[in-house]
Coordinates of C-alpha atoms in Angstrom, one line a residue:
Chain A
M1 CA 39.1 -65.6 -3.8
S2 CA 37.8 -64.9 -7.3
R3 CA 34.5 -66.4 -6.2
D4 CA 34.4 -64.2 -3.2
N5 CA 35.1 -61.3 -5.3
E6 CA 32.3 -62.2 -7.6
V7 CA 29.9 -62.5 -4.8
L8 CA 30.9 -59.3 -3.4
N9 CA 30.7 -57.6 -6.7
R10 CA 27.3 -59.0 -7.3
R11 CA 26.0 -57.8 -4.0
D12 CA 27.6 -54.4 -4.5
I13 CA 26.1 -54.1 -7.9
G14 CA 22.7 -55.1 -6.6
L15 CA 23.0 -52.5 -3.9
L16 CA 24.1 -49.9 -6.3
R17 CA 21.3 -50.7 -8.7
E18 CA 18.8 -50.4 -5.9
R19 CA 20.2 -47.1 -4.9
V20 CA 20.2 -45.7 -8.4
S21 CA 16.6 -46.8 -9.1
F22 CA 15.6 -45.4 -5.7
W23 CA 17.0 -42.0 -6.6
R24 CA 15.5 -42.2 -10.0
A25 CA 12.1 -42.8 -8.5
A26 CA 12.6 -40.0 -6.0
D27 CA 13.8 -37.7 -8.8
R28 CA 10.7 -38.6 -10.8
T29 CA 8.2 -37.8 -8.1
E30 CA 10.1 -34.7 -7.3
L31 CA 10.0 -33.6 -10.9
L32 CA 6.3 -34.4 -11.2
T33 CA 5.3 -32.5 -8.0
R34 CA 7.4 -29.5 -9.1
T35 CA 5.8 -29.6 -12.5
G36 CA 2.4 -29.8 -10.9
Y37 CA 3.1 -26.8 -8.7
F38 CA 4.3 -24.9 -11.7
L39 CA 1.2 -25.7 -13.7
L40 CA -1.1 -24.8 -10.8
A41 CA 0.7 -21.5 -10.3
A42 CA 0.6 -20.9 -14.1
I43 CA -3.2 -21.5 -14.3
M44 CA -3.8 -19.1 -11.4
G45 CA -1.3 -16.6 -12.7
V46 CA -3.0 -16.5 -16.1
A47 CA -6.4 -16.0 -14.6
F48 CA -5.0 -13.3 -12.4
V49 CA -3.2 -11.4 -15.1
F50 CA -6.0 -11.7 -17.7
P51 CA -7.4 -8.2 -17.1
L52 CA -3.9 -6.7 -17.8
Y53 CA -3.7 -8.8 -21.0
W54 CA -7.1 -7.5 -22.0
L55 CA -6.0 -3.9 -21.3
V56 CA -3.1 -4.4 -23.8
K57 CA -5.2 -6.2 -26.3
I58 CA -8.0 -3.6 -26.5
S59 CA -5.4 -0.8 -26.6
V60 CA -3.6 -2.1 -29.7
M61 CA -6.8 -3.0 -31.6
W62 CA -7.6 -1.0 -34.7
P63 CA -10.3 -0.3 -35.8
S64 CA -10.9 0.6 -32.2
A65 CA -12.9 -1.9 -30.2
N66 CA -16.5 -0.8 -30.0
L67 CA -18.2 -1.7 -26.7
Y68 CA -21.5 -2.3 -28.4
G69 CA -20.1 -4.5 -31.1
G70 CA -19.9 -7.7 -29.1
V71 CA -16.8 -9.1 -27.5
P72 CA -13.6 -9.1 -29.4
T73 CA -11.7 -12.3 -29.9
L74 CA -9.0 -13.5 -27.5
G75 CA -5.9 -13.1 -29.7
I76 CA -4.1 -10.0 -30.9
E77 CA -4.3 -9.4 -34.6
N78 CA -2.7 -6.6 -36.6
P79 CA -1.7 -4.5 -33.6
S80 CA -1.7 -0.8 -34.2
L81 CA -0.6 2.3 -32.2
A82 CA -3.5 4.4 -33.4
N83 CA -5.2 4.5 -30.0
F84 CA -2.1 5.7 -28.4
S85 CA -1.6 8.5 -30.8
K86 CA -5.2 9.5 -30.3
V87 CA -4.5 9.7 -26.5
L88 CA -1.4 11.8 -27.2
F89 CA -3.0 14.3 -29.5
E90 CA -6.6 14.4 -28.5
V91 CA -6.4 14.1 -24.7
D92 CA -3.4 16.4 -23.8
F93 CA -1.7 13.4 -22.2
L94 CA 1.7 15.0 -21.9
T95 CA 0.4 17.8 -19.7
F96 CA -1.1 15.3 -17.3
L97 CA 2.0 13.2 -17.4
F98 CA 4.1 16.2 -16.6
N99 CA 1.9 17.2 -13.7
T100 CA 2.0 13.7 -12.2
A101 CA 5.7 13.4 -12.6
F102 CA 6.3 16.8 -11.1
I103 CA 4.2 16.0 -8.1
A104 CA 5.8 12.5 -7.7
V105 CA 9.4 13.8 -7.9
T106 CA 8.7 16.6 -5.5
V107 CA 7.0 14.3 -3.0
V108 CA 9.9 11.9 -3.2
G109 CA 12.5 14.7 -2.6
A110 CA 10.5 16.1 0.3
N111 CA 10.1 12.7 1.9
L112 CA 13.8 11.9 1.6
I113 CA 14.9 15.1 3.2
L114 CA 12.1 15.7 5.8
N115 CA 11.9 12.1 6.9
S116 CA 15.7 11.9 7.3
L117 CA 15.7 15.0 9.4
A118 CA 13.0 13.7 11.6
A119 CA 14.6 10.2 11.9
Y120 CA 17.8 11.9 12.9
G121 CA 16.0 14.0 15.5
L122 CA 14.6 10.7 17.0
T123 CA 18.1 9.3 17.4
L124 CA 19.1 12.2 19.6
D125 CA 18.7 12.1 23.3
F126 CA 16.7 15.2 24.2
R127 CA 13.9 16.2 26.4
G128 CA 10.5 15.8 24.7
R129 CA 11.7 12.8 22.5
R130 CA 8.9 10.6 23.9
L131 CA 6.4 13.3 23.3
V132 CA 7.4 13.6 19.7
Q133 CA 7.3 9.9 19.2
G134 CA 3.8 9.8 20.8
F135 CA 2.8 12.6 18.5
L136 CA 4.0 10.7 15.4
V137 CA 2.2 7.4 16.5
A138 CA -1.0 9.3 17.3
N139 CA -0.9 11.0 13.9
M140 CA -0.4 7.6 12.2
M141 CA -3.7 6.6 13.7
I142 CA -5.4 9.4 11.8
P143 CA -5.9 8.1 8.3
A144 CA -5.3 11.0 5.9
Q145 CA -8.6 10.2 4.1
T146 CA -10.7 10.7 7.2
V147 CA -9.7 14.4 7.4
I148 CA -10.1 15.4 3.8
I149 CA -12.7 18.2 4.5
P150 CA -10.7 20.2 7.0
A151 CA -7.5 19.4 5.1
F152 CA -9.2 21.0 2.1
L153 CA -10.1 24.0 4.2
V154 CA -6.4 24.2 5.5
S155 CA -5.2 24.3 1.9
Q156 CA -7.7 26.9 1.0
R157 CA -6.6 29.1 3.9
L158 CA -3.0 28.6 2.9
G159 CA -3.8 29.7 -0.6
L160 CA -2.7 26.4 -2.1
L161 CA -5.8 25.5 -4.1
N162 CA -5.0 25.0 -7.7
N163 CA -1.4 24.8 -6.9
R164 CA 0.7 21.6 -7.4
F165 CA 2.4 22.2 -4.0
G166 CA -1.1 21.9 -2.4
V167 CA -1.0 18.2 -3.5
V168 CA 2.7 17.8 -2.5
L169 CA 2.4 19.1 1.0
P170 CA 0.0 16.6 2.5
L171 CA 2.1 13.8 1.0
A172 CA 5.4 15.3 2.0
I173 CA 5.6 13.2 5.3
I174 CA 4.9 9.5 5.3
I175 CA 5.1 8.6 9.0
I176 CA 5.8 5.0 8.4
N177 CA 8.9 6.1 6.4
I178 CA 10.2 8.0 9.4
F179 CA 10.2 4.9 11.5
V180 CA 11.7 2.7 8.8
L181 CA 14.6 5.2 8.5
Y182 CA 14.9 5.6 12.3
T183 CA 15.2 1.8 12.7
S184 CA 18.0 1.9 10.1
F185 CA 19.8 4.9 11.7
D186 CA 19.5 3.4 15.1
A187 CA 21.4 0.3 14.0
V188 CA 24.5 2.4 13.3
P189 CA 27.0 2.1 16.2
E190 CA 26.8 5.1 18.5
S191 CA 30.6 5.3 18.7
M192 CA 30.9 6.0 15.0
I193 CA 28.6 9.0 15.3
E194 CA 30.3 10.2 18.5
S195 CA 33.8 10.1 16.9
A196 CA 32.5 12.0 13.9
R197 CA 31.1 14.6 16.3
L198 CA 34.5 14.9 18.0
D199 CA 36.1 15.4 14.6
G200 CA 33.8 18.3 14.2
A201 CA 31.4 16.9 11.7
S202 CA 28.2 19.0 11.2
E203 CA 24.8 17.7 11.9
L204 CA 24.0 17.7 8.2
Y205 CA 27.2 15.7 7.4
I206 CA 26.2 13.1 10.0
I207 CA 22.8 12.7 8.4
F208 CA 23.8 12.7 4.7
G209 CA 27.5 11.6 5.0
I210 CA 27.3 8.9 7.6
Y211 CA 23.8 7.7 8.1
W212 CA 22.7 7.8 4.5
P213 CA 25.3 5.6 3.0
L214 CA 24.6 3.0 5.7
S215 CA 20.8 3.1 5.2
K216 CA 20.4 2.2 1.5
A217 CA 17.5 -0.2 2.0
A218 CA 15.6 2.1 4.1
L219 CA 16.1 5.0 1.7
A220 CA 15.0 2.8 -1.2
A221 CA 11.9 1.9 0.7
N222 CA 11.3 5.7 1.3
V223 CA 11.7 6.5 -2.4
I224 CA 9.5 3.7 -3.6
L225 CA 6.7 4.2 -1.1
A226 CA 6.6 7.9 -1.7
F227 CA 6.7 7.6 -5.4
V228 CA 3.9 5.0 -5.5
F229 CA 1.7 7.1 -3.2
A230 CA 2.3 10.3 -5.2
W231 CA 1.9 8.7 -8.6
N232 CA -1.3 6.9 -7.7
T233 CA -3.0 9.5 -5.5
Y234 CA -6.4 10.5 -6.6
I235 CA -8.2 12.1 -3.7
W236 CA -5.6 14.9 -3.1
P237 CA -5.6 16.2 -6.7
L238 CA -9.3 15.9 -6.7
L239 CA -9.6 18.2 -3.7
I240 CA -6.9 20.6 -4.6
L241 CA -6.8 21.0 -8.4
N242 CA -9.6 21.7 -10.7
E243 CA -8.0 23.5 -13.6
Q244 CA -7.4 21.2 -16.5
E245 CA -3.9 22.2 -17.1
L246 CA -2.9 21.2 -13.6
M247 CA -4.7 17.8 -13.6
T248 CA -2.9 14.6 -12.8
L249 CA -3.2 11.4 -14.7
T250 CA -5.5 9.8 -12.1
Q251 CA -7.8 12.8 -12.2
A252 CA -7.9 13.1 -16.0
L253 CA -8.5 9.3 -16.3
A254 CA -11.4 9.4 -13.9
S255 CA -13.1 12.4 -15.5
F256 CA -12.5 11.2 -19.1
Q257 CA -14.0 7.9 -18.3
G258 CA -17.2 9.6 -17.4
N259 CA -17.3 11.5 -20.8
N260 CA -16.0 8.8 -23.1
Q261 CA -18.0 5.7 -22.0
G262 CA -18.3 4.3 -25.5
R263 CA -14.7 4.8 -26.5
Y264 CA -13.3 1.6 -25.2
G265 CA -10.0 1.6 -27.1
L266 CA -9.2 5.2 -26.2
M267 CA -9.9 4.7 -22.5
Y268 CA -7.9 1.5 -22.4
A269 CA -4.9 3.1 -24.2
F270 CA -5.1 6.1 -21.9
T271 CA -5.1 3.8 -18.8
L272 CA -2.2 1.7 -20.2
M273 CA -0.1 4.8 -20.8
A274 CA -0.8 6.1 -17.3
V275 CA 0.3 2.9 -15.6
V276 CA 3.2 1.9 -17.9
P277 CA 5.9 4.1 -16.2
M278 CA 5.1 2.5 -12.8
V279 CA 5.1 -1.0 -14.3
V280 CA 8.4 -0.5 -16.0
L281 CA 9.9 0.8 -12.8
F282 CA 8.6 -2.2 -11.0
L283 CA 10.0 -4.6 -13.5
L284 CA 13.4 -3.0 -13.2
L285 CA 13.4 -2.9 -9.4
Q286 CA 11.2 -5.9 -8.4
K287 CA 13.2 -6.9 -5.4
Q288 CA 13.3 -3.4 -3.9
F289 CA 9.6 -2.8 -4.6
I290 CA 8.6 -6.0 -2.8
E291 CA 11.1 -5.4 0.1
S292 CA 9.7 -1.9 0.5
A293 CA 6.2 -3.2 0.7
V294 CA 7.1 -5.7 3.3
M295 CA 9.2 -3.1 5.2
G296 CA 6.5 -0.5 5.1
S297 CA 3.9 -3.0 6.4
I298 CA 5.8 -4.2 9.4
K299 CA 5.9 -1.5 11.9
E300 CA 7.2 -2.4 15.3
Chain B
M1 CA 50.2 24.0 45.8
S2 CA 48.0 24.1 48.9
S3 CA 45.1 21.8 49.4
G4 CA 42.8 24.9 49.2
M5 CA 44.0 25.6 45.8
L6 CA 43.6 22.0 44.7
T7 CA 40.0 22.0 45.8
E8 CA 39.5 25.3 44.1
V9 CA 40.9 23.9 40.8
S10 CA 38.9 20.7 41.0
R11 CA 35.8 22.7 41.7
R12 CA 36.4 24.8 38.6
I13 CA 37.1 21.8 36.5
G14 CA 33.8 20.3 37.7
E15 CA 31.9 23.5 36.9
A16 CA 33.4 23.7 33.5
D17 CA 32.4 20.1 32.8
L18 CA 28.9 20.7 34.0
A19 CA 28.7 23.9 31.9
T20 CA 29.9 22.2 28.7
L21 CA 27.6 19.3 29.5
F22 CA 24.7 21.6 29.9
S23 CA 25.4 23.5 26.8
E24 CA 26.0 20.3 24.9
Q25 CA 22.6 18.9 26.0
R26 CA 20.9 22.2 25.2
R27 CA 22.6 22.3 21.8
R28 CA 21.4 18.8 21.1
S29 CA 17.8 19.6 22.2
I30 CA 17.8 22.7 19.9
V31 CA 19.1 20.6 17.0
A32 CA 16.5 17.9 17.6
W33 CA 13.6 20.3 17.7
L34 CA 15.0 22.1 14.6
V35 CA 15.1 18.9 12.5
L36 CA 11.7 17.8 13.7
V37 CA 9.9 21.1 13.1
P38 CA 9.0 20.6 9.4
T39 CA 7.6 17.2 10.1
I40 CA 5.6 18.4 13.1
A41 CA 4.3 21.4 11.1
V42 CA 3.1 19.3 8.2
L43 CA 1.4 16.8 10.5
L44 CA -0.2 19.5 12.5
L45 CA -1.5 21.2 9.4
Y46 CA -2.8 18.0 7.6
R47 CA -3.6 15.6 10.4
T48 CA -4.0 17.0 13.9
I49 CA -5.6 20.3 13.2
P50 CA -8.0 18.8 10.6
L51 CA -9.1 16.2 13.1
L52 CA -9.9 18.8 15.8
W53 CA -11.5 21.0 13.1
T54 CA -13.7 18.2 12.1
V55 CA -15.1 17.9 15.6
L56 CA -15.7 21.7 15.7
L57 CA -17.2 21.7 12.2
S58 CA -19.7 18.9 13.2
F59 CA -21.4 21.4 15.5
Q60 CA -21.6 24.1 12.9
E61 CA -23.2 24.9 9.6
M62 CA -20.9 26.2 6.9
S63 CA -21.8 27.8 3.7
W64 CA -19.8 27.7 0.4
T65 CA -18.4 31.1 1.2
G66 CA -16.9 29.8 4.5
E67 CA -19.2 31.5 6.9
T68 CA -20.1 29.4 9.9
S69 CA -22.9 29.4 12.3
F70 CA -23.5 27.3 15.4
A71 CA -25.8 24.3 14.8
G72 CA -25.7 22.4 18.0
L73 CA -26.5 18.8 17.7
Q74 CA -28.6 19.3 14.5
N75 CA -26.0 17.6 12.3
Y76 CA -25.9 14.6 14.6
Q77 CA -29.7 14.3 14.7
R78 CA -29.7 14.1 11.0
L79 CA -27.8 10.8 11.2
L80 CA -30.8 9.1 12.8
T81 CA -33.1 9.7 9.8
D82 CA -30.6 9.2 7.0
D83 CA -31.0 5.8 5.2
V84 CA -28.0 6.4 3.0
F85 CA -25.8 6.8 6.1
V86 CA -26.9 3.4 7.3
T87 CA -26.3 1.8 3.9
A88 CA -22.8 3.4 3.9
L89 CA -22.0 2.2 7.4
V90 CA -23.1 -1.4 6.6
N91 CA -21.1 -1.4 3.4
N92 CA -18.0 -0.2 5.2
V93 CA -18.2 -3.2 7.5
L94 CA -19.2 -5.5 4.7
F95 CA -16.2 -4.5 2.6
L96 CA -14.0 -5.4 5.5
L97 CA -14.7 -9.0 4.6
T98 CA -12.3 -8.5 1.7
I99 CA -9.5 -8.7 4.3
P100 CA -10.0 -12.3 5.5
V101 CA -11.0 -13.5 2.0
G102 CA -7.9 -11.8 0.5
I103 CA -5.6 -13.2 3.2
A104 CA -7.0 -16.7 2.8
L105 CA -6.4 -16.6 -1.0
A106 CA -3.0 -15.1 -0.6
L107 CA -2.1 -17.8 2.0
G108 CA -3.0 -20.5 -0.5
I109 CA -0.9 -18.9 -3.2
A110 CA 2.0 -18.3 -0.8
L111 CA 2.1 -22.0 0.3
L112 CA 2.2 -22.9 -3.4
L113 CA 5.0 -20.5 -4.3
N114 CA 6.9 -21.4 -1.1
Q115 CA 7.6 -24.8 -2.7
Q116 CA 10.5 -23.1 -4.6
F117 CA 9.9 -24.4 -8.1
V118 CA 11.3 -22.8 -11.3
G119 CA 9.9 -19.3 -11.7
S120 CA 8.2 -19.0 -8.3
D121 CA 9.8 -15.6 -7.8
G122 CA 8.4 -14.5 -11.2
F123 CA 4.9 -15.6 -10.1
R124 CA 5.3 -13.6 -6.9
S125 CA 6.0 -10.5 -8.9
L126 CA 3.1 -11.3 -11.3
F127 CA 0.6 -11.3 -8.4
F128 CA 2.2 -8.1 -7.0
V129 CA 1.6 -6.1 -10.2
P130 CA -2.0 -5.0 -9.5
Y131 CA -0.9 -3.6 -6.1
I132 CA 1.4 -1.0 -7.8
L133 CA -1.2 0.1 -10.3
M134 CA -3.3 3.3 -9.7
M135 CA -6.7 2.3 -8.4
V136 CA -8.3 4.7 -10.9
G137 CA -6.7 2.8 -13.7
I138 CA -7.8 -0.5 -12.2
A139 CA -11.3 0.8 -11.9
V140 CA -11.4 1.8 -15.6
I141 CA -10.1 -1.6 -16.7
W142 CA -12.7 -3.5 -14.7
N143 CA -15.5 -1.0 -15.6
Y144 CA -15.3 -2.3 -19.2
I145 CA -14.8 -5.9 -18.2
F146 CA -18.0 -5.8 -16.1
K147 CA -20.1 -4.2 -18.9
T148 CA -23.4 -6.1 -19.2
S149 CA -23.4 -6.5 -22.9
G150 CA -20.0 -6.6 -24.7
G151 CA -18.2 -7.1 -21.4
V152 CA -15.6 -9.8 -21.3
A153 CA -16.6 -11.1 -17.9
N154 CA -20.0 -12.1 -19.0
H155 CA -18.7 -13.4 -22.2
V156 CA -16.1 -15.7 -20.5
L157 CA -18.7 -16.9 -17.9
L158 CA -21.2 -17.7 -20.7
Q159 CA -18.6 -19.6 -22.7
L160 CA -17.7 -21.7 -19.6
G161 CA -21.3 -22.4 -19.0
L162 CA -21.2 -20.9 -15.5
I163 CA -24.1 -18.5 -16.2
E164 CA -27.2 -18.7 -18.3
S165 CA -27.6 -15.1 -19.2
N166 CA -25.8 -11.8 -18.9
I167 CA -25.3 -10.5 -15.4
S168 CA -25.8 -6.8 -14.9
W169 CA -22.6 -6.4 -12.9
L170 CA -22.7 -2.7 -12.2
G171 CA -26.4 -2.1 -12.7
D172 CA -27.7 -4.3 -9.9
G173 CA -27.0 -3.5 -6.2
T174 CA -25.8 -6.9 -5.1
W175 CA -23.7 -7.6 -8.1
A176 CA -22.1 -4.1 -7.9
K177 CA -21.0 -4.9 -4.3
V178 CA -19.6 -8.2 -5.6
S179 CA -17.7 -6.3 -8.4
V180 CA -16.2 -3.9 -5.8
F181 CA -15.3 -6.9 -3.7
V182 CA -13.6 -8.8 -6.5
V183 CA -11.6 -5.8 -7.8
H184 CA -10.4 -4.8 -4.3
I185 CA -9.2 -8.3 -3.6
W186 CA -7.5 -8.5 -7.0
K187 CA -5.6 -5.4 -6.0
S188 CA -4.7 -6.3 -2.5
I189 CA -3.7 -10.0 -2.9
G190 CA -0.2 -9.2 -4.0
L191 CA 0.6 -7.2 -0.9
Y192 CA -0.7 -10.0 1.4
L193 CA 1.2 -12.5 -0.6
V194 CA 4.6 -10.9 -0.2
I195 CA 4.0 -10.3 3.5
I196 CA 3.0 -13.9 4.0
L197 CA 5.9 -15.2 1.9
A198 CA 8.3 -13.1 4.1
G199 CA 6.7 -14.7 7.1
L200 CA 7.1 -18.2 5.8
Q201 CA 10.8 -17.5 5.2
T202 CA 11.3 -17.0 8.9
I203 CA 10.1 -20.5 9.8
P204 CA 13.2 -22.6 10.3
Q205 CA 13.3 -25.7 8.1
Q206 CA 14.6 -27.9 10.9
V207 CA 11.2 -27.7 12.7
Y208 CA 9.6 -29.3 9.6
E209 CA 12.3 -31.9 9.4
V210 CA 11.8 -32.9 13.1
A211 CA 8.1 -33.1 12.5
R212 CA 8.6 -35.2 9.5
I213 CA 10.8 -37.6 11.4
D214 CA 8.1 -37.8 14.1
G215 CA 5.7 -38.8 11.4
A216 CA 3.6 -35.7 11.0
N217 CA 1.8 -35.6 7.7
R218 CA 1.5 -32.6 5.4
R219 CA -1.8 -31.5 6.9
Q220 CA -0.5 -31.8 10.5
R221 CA 2.6 -29.9 9.7
F222 CA 0.5 -27.0 8.3
R223 CA -1.9 -27.2 11.2
Y224 CA 0.6 -27.4 14.0
I225 CA 3.6 -25.6 12.7
T226 CA 2.9 -23.2 9.8
L227 CA -0.3 -21.7 11.1
P228 CA 0.8 -21.0 14.7
L229 CA 4.1 -19.6 13.6
L230 CA 2.4 -17.4 11.0
K231 CA 0.1 -15.7 13.5
P232 CA 2.1 -12.5 13.9
T233 CA 2.3 -12.3 10.1
M234 CA -1.5 -12.6 9.9
G235 CA -1.8 -9.8 12.5
V236 CA 0.3 -7.6 10.2
C237 CA -1.9 -8.6 7.2
I238 CA -5.1 -7.6 9.0
L239 CA -3.6 -4.2 9.9
V240 CA -2.4 -3.7 6.3
G241 CA -5.9 -4.7 5.1
M242 CA -7.4 -1.9 7.2
I243 CA -5.1 0.6 5.7
L244 CA -5.8 -0.8 2.2
S245 CA -9.5 -0.4 2.8
F246 CA -9.1 3.4 2.4
K247 CA -8.2 2.8 -1.2
L248 CA -11.9 1.9 -1.7
F249 CA -12.6 5.6 -2.2
D250 CA -10.8 5.7 -5.5
L251 CA -12.3 2.4 -6.6
I252 CA -15.9 3.1 -5.7
R253 CA -15.9 6.6 -7.0
V254 CA -14.6 5.5 -10.5
L255 CA -16.1 2.1 -10.8
T256 CA -19.7 2.5 -9.5
G257 CA -19.9 6.2 -8.3
G258 CA -21.5 4.8 -5.2
G259 CA -24.4 3.4 -7.2
P260 CA -26.6 1.9 -8.4
A261 CA -29.0 3.7 -6.0
D262 CA -26.4 4.2 -3.3
A263 CA -25.8 0.4 -3.1
T264 CA -22.0 0.7 -3.0
E265 CA -21.8 4.0 -1.1
I266 CA -19.3 3.8 1.9
L267 CA -18.8 6.5 4.5
I268 CA -15.8 8.1 2.8
T269 CA -17.5 8.4 -0.6
Y270 CA -20.7 9.5 1.0
L271 CA -19.1 12.3 3.1
Y272 CA -17.2 13.5 0.1
R273 CA -20.5 13.8 -1.8
Q274 CA -22.2 15.5 1.1
A275 CA -19.4 18.1 1.4
F276 CA -18.3 18.8 -2.2
T277 CA -21.4 18.1 -4.1
N278 CA -24.2 19.2 -1.7
G279 CA -22.2 21.7 0.3
N280 CA -23.2 20.2 3.6
F281 CA -19.9 20.6 5.3
G282 CA -21.3 20.3 8.8
Y283 CA -23.1 17.1 8.2
A284 CA -20.1 15.7 6.3
A285 CA -18.0 16.5 9.4
V286 CA -20.4 14.4 11.5
L287 CA -19.9 11.5 9.0
T288 CA -16.2 12.0 9.3
V289 CA -16.4 11.7 13.1
V290 CA -18.3 8.4 12.7
L291 CA -15.8 7.1 10.1
F292 CA -12.9 8.1 12.4
L293 CA -14.4 6.3 15.4
L294 CA -15.0 3.3 13.3
M295 CA -11.5 3.3 11.9
L296 CA -10.0 3.9 15.4
S297 CA -11.9 0.9 16.9
L298 CA -10.9 -1.3 14.0
I299 CA -7.3 -0.4 14.3
A300 CA -7.5 -0.9 18.0
V301 CA -8.9 -4.4 17.4
G302 CA -6.3 -5.0 14.8
R303 CA -3.5 -4.0 17.1
F304 CA -5.0 -6.2 19.9
V305 CA -5.2 -9.2 17.6
Q306 CA -1.6 -8.5 16.5
R307 CA -0.4 -8.2 20.1
E308 CA -2.3 -11.4 21.2
S309 CA -0.7 -13.2 18.2
Y310 CA 2.7 -12.8 19.7
R311 CA 1.8 -14.7 22.8

């Protein structure tokens, strides 16, 4: 019996040993491949992000990097904020920042309200619904950029030249956003809306009190897409605004770049300050940003 | 209660129902149109009317003061003798190549990040950052990187021994096109990447398991499972790429200004110049018509590809 036990034990131990070493080997290869993937991604990521590193590096260099003085070294030594203060006090940065923020916030508000109204309209069963849908899809096929000349003429006739609202209005409706919202509204059970109507809820309450709380993802997509469009837009301010005190960051950046070719540090600091708000927002809301991008790209 | 009265009552009830039904429907129609009016108005003003106006304008001459005169087909004839127009049209098509190249690169990165190692989400965000930056800012950054002397691109390439002497990135027609190409892909890769990653997430893991049991190797699994199932995603990417190509206006205007010697001019930058620099609104309208037809056919092709990809 004891011998039997011994034999059994031996066999068991052998099996166990085999198993353990098998797992170890698997773990090892697993770990190695994962590390390999990580390294590969890291190499690609570093190459990819290098221009942004360079942007930061040149911005914090002082004495300011001179374009004609050869290439600066890779590392960052004695960082200084001198370039940024130059941008603040020489370039009227705060005015451009205010103009951009004003336009962006207004565009986001307009999109939220107008797109919600339109999406609500699409959920209603009325004569001409198909017509409206067709109209929206047809207009989606007209890229805004291809109609800039007459759009400029329209703004001129409306007296919106050199007026911030002249930039807001063309961006106030993002058609894809309407469909994203409509899809979300449409997923709310009809019975819920009907019973609210029977209880005497107003149309506005149905939109903002019932649909809105149930469409958080779609609303986030709306806000983010509208904000990114408005913050980064260049062609609209270029068409509509030409007084310096109304200029947006994109406009100012583009025109200053033409006049300050040699001032490498200044231009980089200006660029960095113009993109930082968006980057910070992105870092805070990475998931929503990426979801919105995917949502906005998939139109059924 | 006589039967006559009964029928009378039921008739009235029916009428009342019909009446309320009608008024309810009408009310709903009125509400619907009311909430849609602002959207329709904005789109009419900034999309529909401008499109029709463009067509009208293309048969007219317009001065800076806004006075128009009929020009017939003169503006259209001008296309035939305009070399810059041909360059711009060719470039428009050429820069479309950023779409397949960008998608291919994004697919490679997506397959890597889909392996779910530590920090793969962080990498996804990293590649996405350029997409959220303003194109004007991106153009400024790369403008200095591409400087011939003192630019970091040449410096790095020289150090790596990839080039013998400084490349004139923005001073030479071909290299300027390459520069625009590189920067545009750098910006758009992040968007393709997140869309492809979302597409990869929808492929059920069991399919891979079954294939593995059947002895399909890695390459076969990619070739016969991943690619076919990603087709719809690719369709979306192509469509998105078309939309992204409009961003080229900002990039080209700030990075190269359409130069050197019109080498990087595309239709949108060229028509902007014709209208707002030279004041040729009529001719710019013709260029717009050409651009619009080009875009429309591309989007039609894109939609067709997407629809086919679902079969």
